PDB file of C-alpha atoms in Angstrom:
ATOM      1  CA  MET A  29      -0.061  -0.148   0.156  1.00 41.00           C
ATOM      2  CA  THR A  30       0.955   3.147  -0.634  1.00 42.00           C
ATOM      3  CA  LYS A  31       1.924   6.002   0.961  1.00 40.00           C
ATOM      4  CA  LYS A  32      -0.967   8.633  -1.375  1.00 41.00           C
ATOM      5  CA  ASN A  33      -3.120   5.680  -0.155  1.00 41.00           C
ATOM      6  CA  GLN A  34      -2.862   5.463   3.657  1.00 42.00           C
ATOM      7  CA  GLY A  35      -3.407   9.167   3.662  1.00 41.00           C
ATOM      8  CA  LEU A  36      -6.959   8.935   1.511  1.00 41.00           C
ATOM      9  CA  SER A  37      -7.777   5.792   3.714  1.00 48.00           C
ATOM     10  CA  ARG A  38      -8.016   4.961   7.171  1.00 64.00           C
ATOM     11  CA  MET A  39      -6.781   1.652   7.463  1.00 74.00           C
ATOM     12  CA  VAL A  40      -8.100  -1.144  10.446  1.00 79.00           C
ATOM     13  CA  THR A  41      -5.250  -3.637  12.249  1.00 87.00           C
ATOM     14  CA  LEU A  42      -6.022  -6.503  14.006  1.00 90.00           C
ATOM     15  CA  THR A  43      -3.342  -9.107  15.373  1.00 94.00           C
ATOM     16  CA  GLU A  44      -4.604 -12.693  16.145  1.00 95.00           C
ATOM     17  CA  SER A  45      -1.771 -14.950  17.499  1.00 95.00           C
ATOM     18  CA  VAL A  46      -1.744 -18.660  19.168  1.00 95.00           C
ATOM     19  CA  ASP A  47       1.832 -20.828  20.199  1.00 94.00           C
ATOM     20  CA  VAL A  48       2.291 -24.447  19.672  1.00 92.00           C
ATOM     21  CA  LYS A  49       4.347 -26.565  20.526  1.00 88.00           C
ATOM     22  CA  THR A  50       6.158 -27.776  17.288  1.00 88.00           C
ATOM     23  CA  THR A  51       8.391 -27.214  14.282  1.00 89.00           C
ATOM     24  CA  PRO A  52       8.575 -24.547  11.647  1.00 93.00           C
ATOM     25  CA  LYS A  53       8.575 -27.328   9.026  1.00 92.00           C
ATOM     26  CA  ALA A  54       4.779 -28.444  10.118  1.00 91.00           C
ATOM     27  CA  VAL A  55       2.891 -24.940  11.205  1.00 92.00           C
ATOM     28  CA  TRP A  56       4.210 -24.548   6.780  1.00 93.00           C
ATOM     29  CA  LYS A  57       2.821 -27.970   6.265  1.00 90.00           C
ATOM     30  CA  LEU A  58      -0.653 -26.802   7.455  1.00 90.00           C
ATOM     31  CA  ILE A  59      -1.257 -23.667   6.626  1.00 91.00           C
ATOM     32  CA  SER A  60      -0.091 -23.966   3.539  1.00 90.00           C
ATOM     33  CA  ASN A  61      -2.717 -26.290   2.336  1.00 88.00           C
ATOM     34  CA  PHE A  62      -5.789 -24.191   1.560  1.00 85.00           C
ATOM     35  CA  GLU A  63      -7.932 -26.420  -0.368  1.00 82.00           C
ATOM     36  CA  GLU A  64      -7.661 -29.254   2.537  1.00 83.00           C
ATOM     37  CA  THR A  65      -6.735 -27.292   6.113  1.00 89.00           C
ATOM     38  CA  TRP A  66      -8.230 -23.872   5.091  1.00 87.00           C
ATOM     39  CA  LEU A  67     -11.136 -25.274   4.366  1.00 90.00           C
ATOM     40  CA  ASN A  68     -11.685 -27.082   7.076  1.00 92.00           C
ATOM     41  CA  SER A  69     -10.523 -24.689   9.772  1.00 94.00           C
ATOM     42  CA  ASN A  70     -13.187 -22.817   9.909  1.00 94.00           C
ATOM     43  CA  PRO A  71     -17.047 -23.588   9.832  1.00 95.00           C
ATOM     44  CA  ASP A  72     -17.473 -19.819   8.194  1.00 95.00           C
ATOM     45  CA  HIS A  73     -15.078 -21.106   5.252  1.00 95.00           C
ATOM     46  CA  LEU A  74     -18.418 -21.870   2.633  1.00 95.00           C
ATOM     47  CA  GLU A  75     -15.770 -22.704  -0.369  1.00 94.00           C
ATOM     48  CA  ILE A  76     -11.998 -22.577  -1.342  1.00 94.00           C
ATOM     49  CA  THR A  77     -10.384 -23.105  -4.744  1.00 92.00           C
ATOM     50  CA  VAL A  78      -7.185 -23.179  -5.126  1.00 93.00           C
ATOM     51  CA  LEU A  79      -6.214 -20.958  -8.861  1.00 94.00           C
ATOM     52  CA  CYS A  80      -2.830 -22.234  -9.212  1.00 85.00           C
ATOM     53  CA  LYS A  81      -1.931 -25.477 -10.780  1.00 78.00           C
ATOM     54  CA  TYR A  82       0.519 -26.550  -8.453  1.00 73.00           C
ATOM     55  CA  LYS A  83      -1.850 -26.374  -5.182  1.00 67.00           C
ATOM     56  CA  GLN A  84       0.447 -27.459  -2.285  1.00 67.00           C
ATOM     57  CA  HIS A  85       3.799 -25.469  -3.358  1.00 81.00           C
ATOM     58  CA  ILE A  86       2.730 -21.808  -2.211  1.00 90.00           C
ATOM     59  CA  CYS A  87       4.791 -18.895  -3.352  1.00 92.00           C
ATOM     60  CA  ASP A  88       4.117 -15.292  -4.598  1.00 94.00           C
ATOM     61  CA  GLY A  89       1.296 -14.803  -6.625  1.00 93.00           C
ATOM     62  CA  PHE A  90      -0.147 -18.586  -5.952  1.00 94.00           C
ATOM     63  CA  ALA A  91      -3.735 -17.030  -5.772  1.00 95.00           C
ATOM     64  CA  TYR A  92      -7.519 -18.985  -4.306  1.00 95.00           C
ATOM     65  CA  TRP A  93     -10.930 -17.993  -4.426  1.00 96.00           C
ATOM     66  CA  GLN A  94     -12.867 -18.034  -1.249  1.00 96.00           C
ATOM     67  CA  ARG A  95     -16.726 -17.852  -0.221  1.00 97.00           C
ATOM     68  CA  GLU A  96     -16.848 -17.100   3.563  1.00 96.00           C
ATOM     69  CA  LYS A  97     -19.739 -15.994   6.296  1.00 95.00           C
ATOM     70  CA  VAL A  98     -17.773 -13.071   9.007  1.00 90.00           C
ATOM     71  CA  GLY A  99     -20.497 -12.456  11.179  1.00 86.00           C
ATOM     72  CA  SER A 100     -23.745 -11.065   9.133  1.00 84.00           C
ATOM     73  CA  ALA A 101     -21.353 -10.493   6.157  1.00 87.00           C
ATOM     74  CA  THR A 102     -20.728 -12.895   3.390  1.00 93.00           C
ATOM     75  CA  VAL A 103     -17.721 -12.102   1.731  1.00 94.00           C
ATOM     76  CA  GLU A 104     -16.232 -13.154  -1.743  1.00 97.00           C
ATOM     77  CA  TYR A 105     -12.697 -12.897  -2.811  1.00 97.00           C
ATOM     78  CA  ILE A 106      -9.647 -14.310  -5.017  1.00 97.00           C
ATOM     79  CA  ALA A 107      -6.922 -13.224  -3.033  1.00 97.00           C
ATOM     80  CA  LYS A 108      -3.003 -14.039  -4.102  1.00 96.00           C
ATOM     81  CA  LEU A 109      -0.370 -14.689  -2.161  1.00 96.00           C
ATOM     82  CA  GLU A 110       3.640 -12.339  -1.848  1.00 97.00           C
ATOM     83  CA  ASP A 111       6.502 -11.661   0.594  1.00 97.00           C
ATOM     84  CA  VAL A 112       6.569 -15.282   0.662  1.00 96.00           C
ATOM     85  CA  THR A 113       9.589 -16.684   2.362  1.00 96.00           C
ATOM     86  CA  LYS A 114       9.016 -20.934   3.383  1.00 94.00           C
ATOM     87  CA  GLU A 115       8.981 -21.562   7.054  1.00 94.00           C
ATOM     88  CA  LYS A 116       8.592 -18.341   8.091  1.00 96.00           C
ATOM     89  CA  ALA A 117       5.721 -16.000   7.169  1.00 97.00           C
ATOM     90  CA  TYR A 118       3.315 -15.072   3.590  1.00 97.00           C
ATOM     91  CA  SER A 119       1.341 -12.337   3.275  1.00 97.00           C
ATOM     92  CA  TRP A 120      -1.828 -11.693   0.896  1.00 97.00           C
ATOM     93  CA  SER A 121      -4.109  -8.721  -0.290  1.00 96.00           C
ATOM     94  CA  THR A 122      -7.753  -9.007  -2.710  1.00 95.00           C
ATOM     95  CA  VAL A 123     -10.437  -6.484  -3.025  1.00 92.00           C
ATOM     96  CA  ALA A 124     -13.103  -8.167  -1.838  1.00 92.00           C
ATOM     97  CA  ASN A 125     -16.631  -8.269  -2.110  1.00 90.00           C
ATOM     98  CA  TYR A 126     -19.346  -7.915   0.922  1.00 86.00           C
ATOM     99  CA  ASP A 127     -22.655  -8.748   1.325  1.00 88.00           C
ATOM    100  CA  ILE A 128     -24.329  -7.414   4.386  1.00 81.00           C
ATOM    101  CA  CYS A 129     -28.232  -7.151   4.697  1.00 79.00           C
ATOM    102  CA  ARG A 130     -28.661  -6.294   1.052  1.00 82.00           C
ATOM    103  CA  MET A 131     -25.571  -3.688   1.305  1.00 78.00           C
ATOM    104  CA  ASN A 132     -22.498  -4.218  -1.088  1.00 82.00           C
ATOM    105  CA  PHE A 133     -19.789  -2.632  -0.995  1.00 79.00           C
ATOM    106  CA  LYS A 134     -15.940  -3.503  -1.417  1.00 83.00           C
ATOM    107  CA  LEU A 135     -12.906  -3.376   0.908  1.00 84.00           C
ATOM    108  CA  GLU A 136      -9.245  -3.988   0.408  1.00 88.00           C
ATOM    109  CA  MET A 137      -8.408  -6.779   2.420  1.00 91.00           C
ATOM    110  CA  GLY A 138      -5.433  -8.508   3.616  1.00 95.00           C
ATOM    111  CA  GLY A 139      -2.924  -9.802   5.839  1.00 96.00           C
ATOM    112  CA  THR A 140       0.128 -11.676   6.984  1.00 97.00           C
ATOM    113  CA  PHE A 141       1.275 -15.242   8.591  1.00 95.00           C
ATOM    114  CA  LEU A 142       3.934 -15.191  10.339  1.00 96.00           C
ATOM    115  CA  ILE A 143       5.656 -18.535  12.582  1.00 96.00           C
ATOM    116  CA  GLU A 144       7.691 -16.421  15.002  1.00 94.00           C
ATOM    117  CA  GLU A 145      10.454 -18.249  17.317  1.00 91.00           C
ATOM    118  CA  VAL A 146       9.562 -17.808  21.023  1.00 88.00           C
ATOM    119  CA  GLU A 147      11.195 -19.847  24.269  1.00 84.00           C
ATOM    120  CA  LYS A 148       9.155 -22.987  23.991  1.00 81.00           C
ATOM    121  CA  GLY A 149       8.082 -23.868  20.433  1.00 84.00           C
ATOM    122  CA  PHE A 150       6.831 -21.226  17.504  1.00 92.00           C
ATOM    123  CA  THR A 151       4.174 -18.063  18.188  1.00 93.00           C
ATOM    124  CA  LEU A 152       1.750 -18.760  14.803  1.00 95.00           C
ATOM    125  CA  ARG A 153       0.525 -15.240  14.476  1.00 96.00           C
ATOM    126  CA  HIS A 154      -2.308 -13.228  11.594  1.00 95.00           C
ATOM    127  CA  ASP A 155      -1.775  -9.447  11.376  1.00 96.00           C
ATOM    128  CA  PHE A 156      -5.217  -8.156   8.971  1.00 94.00           C
ATOM    129  CA  TRP A 157      -5.651  -4.866   8.097  1.00 92.00           C
ATOM    130  CA  ILE A 158      -8.709  -3.418   6.108  1.00 84.00           C
ATOM    131  CA  PHE A 159      -9.419  -0.658   4.124  1.00 76.00           C
ATOM    132  CA  ASN A 160     -10.873   1.448   1.310  1.00 66.00           C
ATOM    133  CA  HIS A 161      -9.743   3.673  -0.709  1.00 56.00           C
ATOM    134  CA  GLY A 162     -11.329   7.282   1.436  1.00 59.00           C
ATOM    135  CA  THR A 163     -14.881   7.554  -0.892  1.00 64.00           C
ATOM    136  CA  VAL A 164     -17.431   8.968   1.711  1.00 69.00           C
ATOM    137  CA  LYS A 165     -20.142   6.084   0.796  1.00 65.00           C
ATOM    138  CA  GLY A 166     -16.948   3.677   1.395  1.00 63.00           C
ATOM    139  CA  LEU A 167     -15.356   5.259   5.088  1.00 67.00           C
ATOM    140  CA  PHE A 168     -19.899   5.444   6.726  1.00 68.00           C
ATOM    141  CA  PHE A 169     -19.149   1.680   4.503  1.00 65.00           C
ATOM    142  CA  ARG A 170     -16.405   0.552   6.076  1.00 65.00           C
ATOM    143  CA  TRP A 171     -17.310   2.426   9.817  1.00 68.00           C
ATOM    144  CA  PHE A 172     -20.687   1.564  10.065  1.00 66.00           C
ATOM    145  CA  VAL A 173     -19.975  -2.616   8.777  1.00 65.00           C
ATOM    146  CA  LEU A 174     -16.660  -2.456  11.445  1.00 66.00           C
ATOM    147  CA  ASN A 175     -18.853  -0.713  14.591  1.00 66.00           C
ATOM    148  CA  LEU A 176     -22.909  -1.140  14.073  1.00 61.00           C
ATOM    149  CA  PHE A 177     -22.912  -4.326  13.492  1.00 61.00           C
ATOM    150  CA  GLY A 178     -19.748  -5.454  15.243  1.00 68.00           C
ATOM    151  CA  HIS A 179     -17.656  -7.149  12.360  1.00 74.00           C
ATOM    152  CA  LYS A 180     -14.142  -5.722  13.880  1.00 78.00           C
ATOM    153  CA  ARG A 181     -15.442  -8.757  16.430  1.00 84.00           C
ATOM    154  CA  ALA A 182     -16.638 -11.141  14.603  1.00 86.00           C
ATOM    155  CA  ILE A 183     -13.188 -10.741  12.377  1.00 86.00           C
ATOM    156  CA  SER A 184     -11.142 -11.184  15.137  1.00 89.00           C
ATOM    157  CA  LYS A 185     -13.154 -14.449  16.645  1.00 92.00           C
ATOM    158  CA  HIS A 186     -13.091 -15.563  13.046  1.00 92.00           C
ATOM    159  CA  TYR A 187      -8.939 -15.706  12.919  1.00 92.00           C
ATOM    160  CA  ARG A 188      -9.291 -17.338  16.208  1.00 94.00           C
ATOM    161  CA  THR A 189     -11.266 -19.579  14.918  1.00 95.00           C
ATOM    162  CA  GLU A 190      -8.393 -20.609  12.754  1.00 94.00           C
ATOM    163  CA  LEU A 191      -5.501 -20.206  15.079  1.00 95.00           C
ATOM    164  CA  GLY A 192      -6.731 -22.603  17.499  1.00 95.00           C
ATOM    165  CA  TYR A 193      -7.879 -25.428  14.783  1.00 95.00           C
ATOM    166  CA  TYR A 194      -4.717 -24.478  13.577  1.00 94.00           C
ATOM    167  CA  LYS A 195      -2.941 -24.708  17.110  1.00 94.00           C
ATOM    168  CA  GLU A 196      -5.396 -28.009  18.124  1.00 94.00           C
ATOM    169  CA  LYS A 197      -4.286 -30.164  15.050  1.00 93.00           C
ATOM    170  CA  LEU A 198      -0.341 -29.127  15.219  1.00 91.00           C
ATOM    171  CA  GLU A 199      -0.229 -30.495  18.778  1.00 89.00           C
ATOM    172  CA  LYS A 200      -2.248 -33.462  18.327  1.00 89.00           C
ATOM    173  CA  ASP A 201       0.455 -34.180  15.554  1.00 81.00           C
ATOM    174  CA  GLU A 202       3.083 -33.368  17.013  1.00 78.00           C
ATOM    175  CA  ALA A 203       1.887 -35.566  20.092  1.00 77.00           C
ATOM    176  CA  GLU A 204       0.832 -38.518  17.429  1.00 77.00           C
ATOM    177  CA  ALA A 205       4.501 -38.439  16.388  1.00 73.00           C
ATOM    178  CA  THR A 206       6.418 -38.219  19.668  1.00 73.00           C
ATOM    179  CA  CYS A 207       3.985 -41.626  20.033  1.00 72.00           C
ATOM    180  CA  HIS A 208       5.680 -43.482  18.192  1.00 60.00           C
TER     181      HIS A 208
END
């Protein structure tokens, strides 16, 4: 995002994270499997389709289509990945189509997934951002949706659900591997 765009909009950012006792390789394998793990990570994910030939090898330019519920909104988008560093991080961005109570509008959004070493394992963190390009209608809708509809809380809950699923799955897989 350019400084010019930042000046025209008010960005909303959220961060959610979980600590996991496993390896970056295991975390990466899980968070880079979009059509299976991503789809299953949240009951509000309605559909996910990878739009690349190599469905489990993510890299810059990797793209996927997703339709999901977030709070009272149905959200649909095609996201592209960038800044992919295997077993460490990747970022995604999109212009999403929002449908809330028959109001339709677009918001630019994205995030970064980070795998960071901590004292007793690793933290899987998702930094999320959402903004529009400063139109009065867009600013109103964003404020209305995020504040009056409680969408900001719904977004946080959505990502906590996903990260909780990953934590549970990773720690279960780690325990099973240790037992064998």
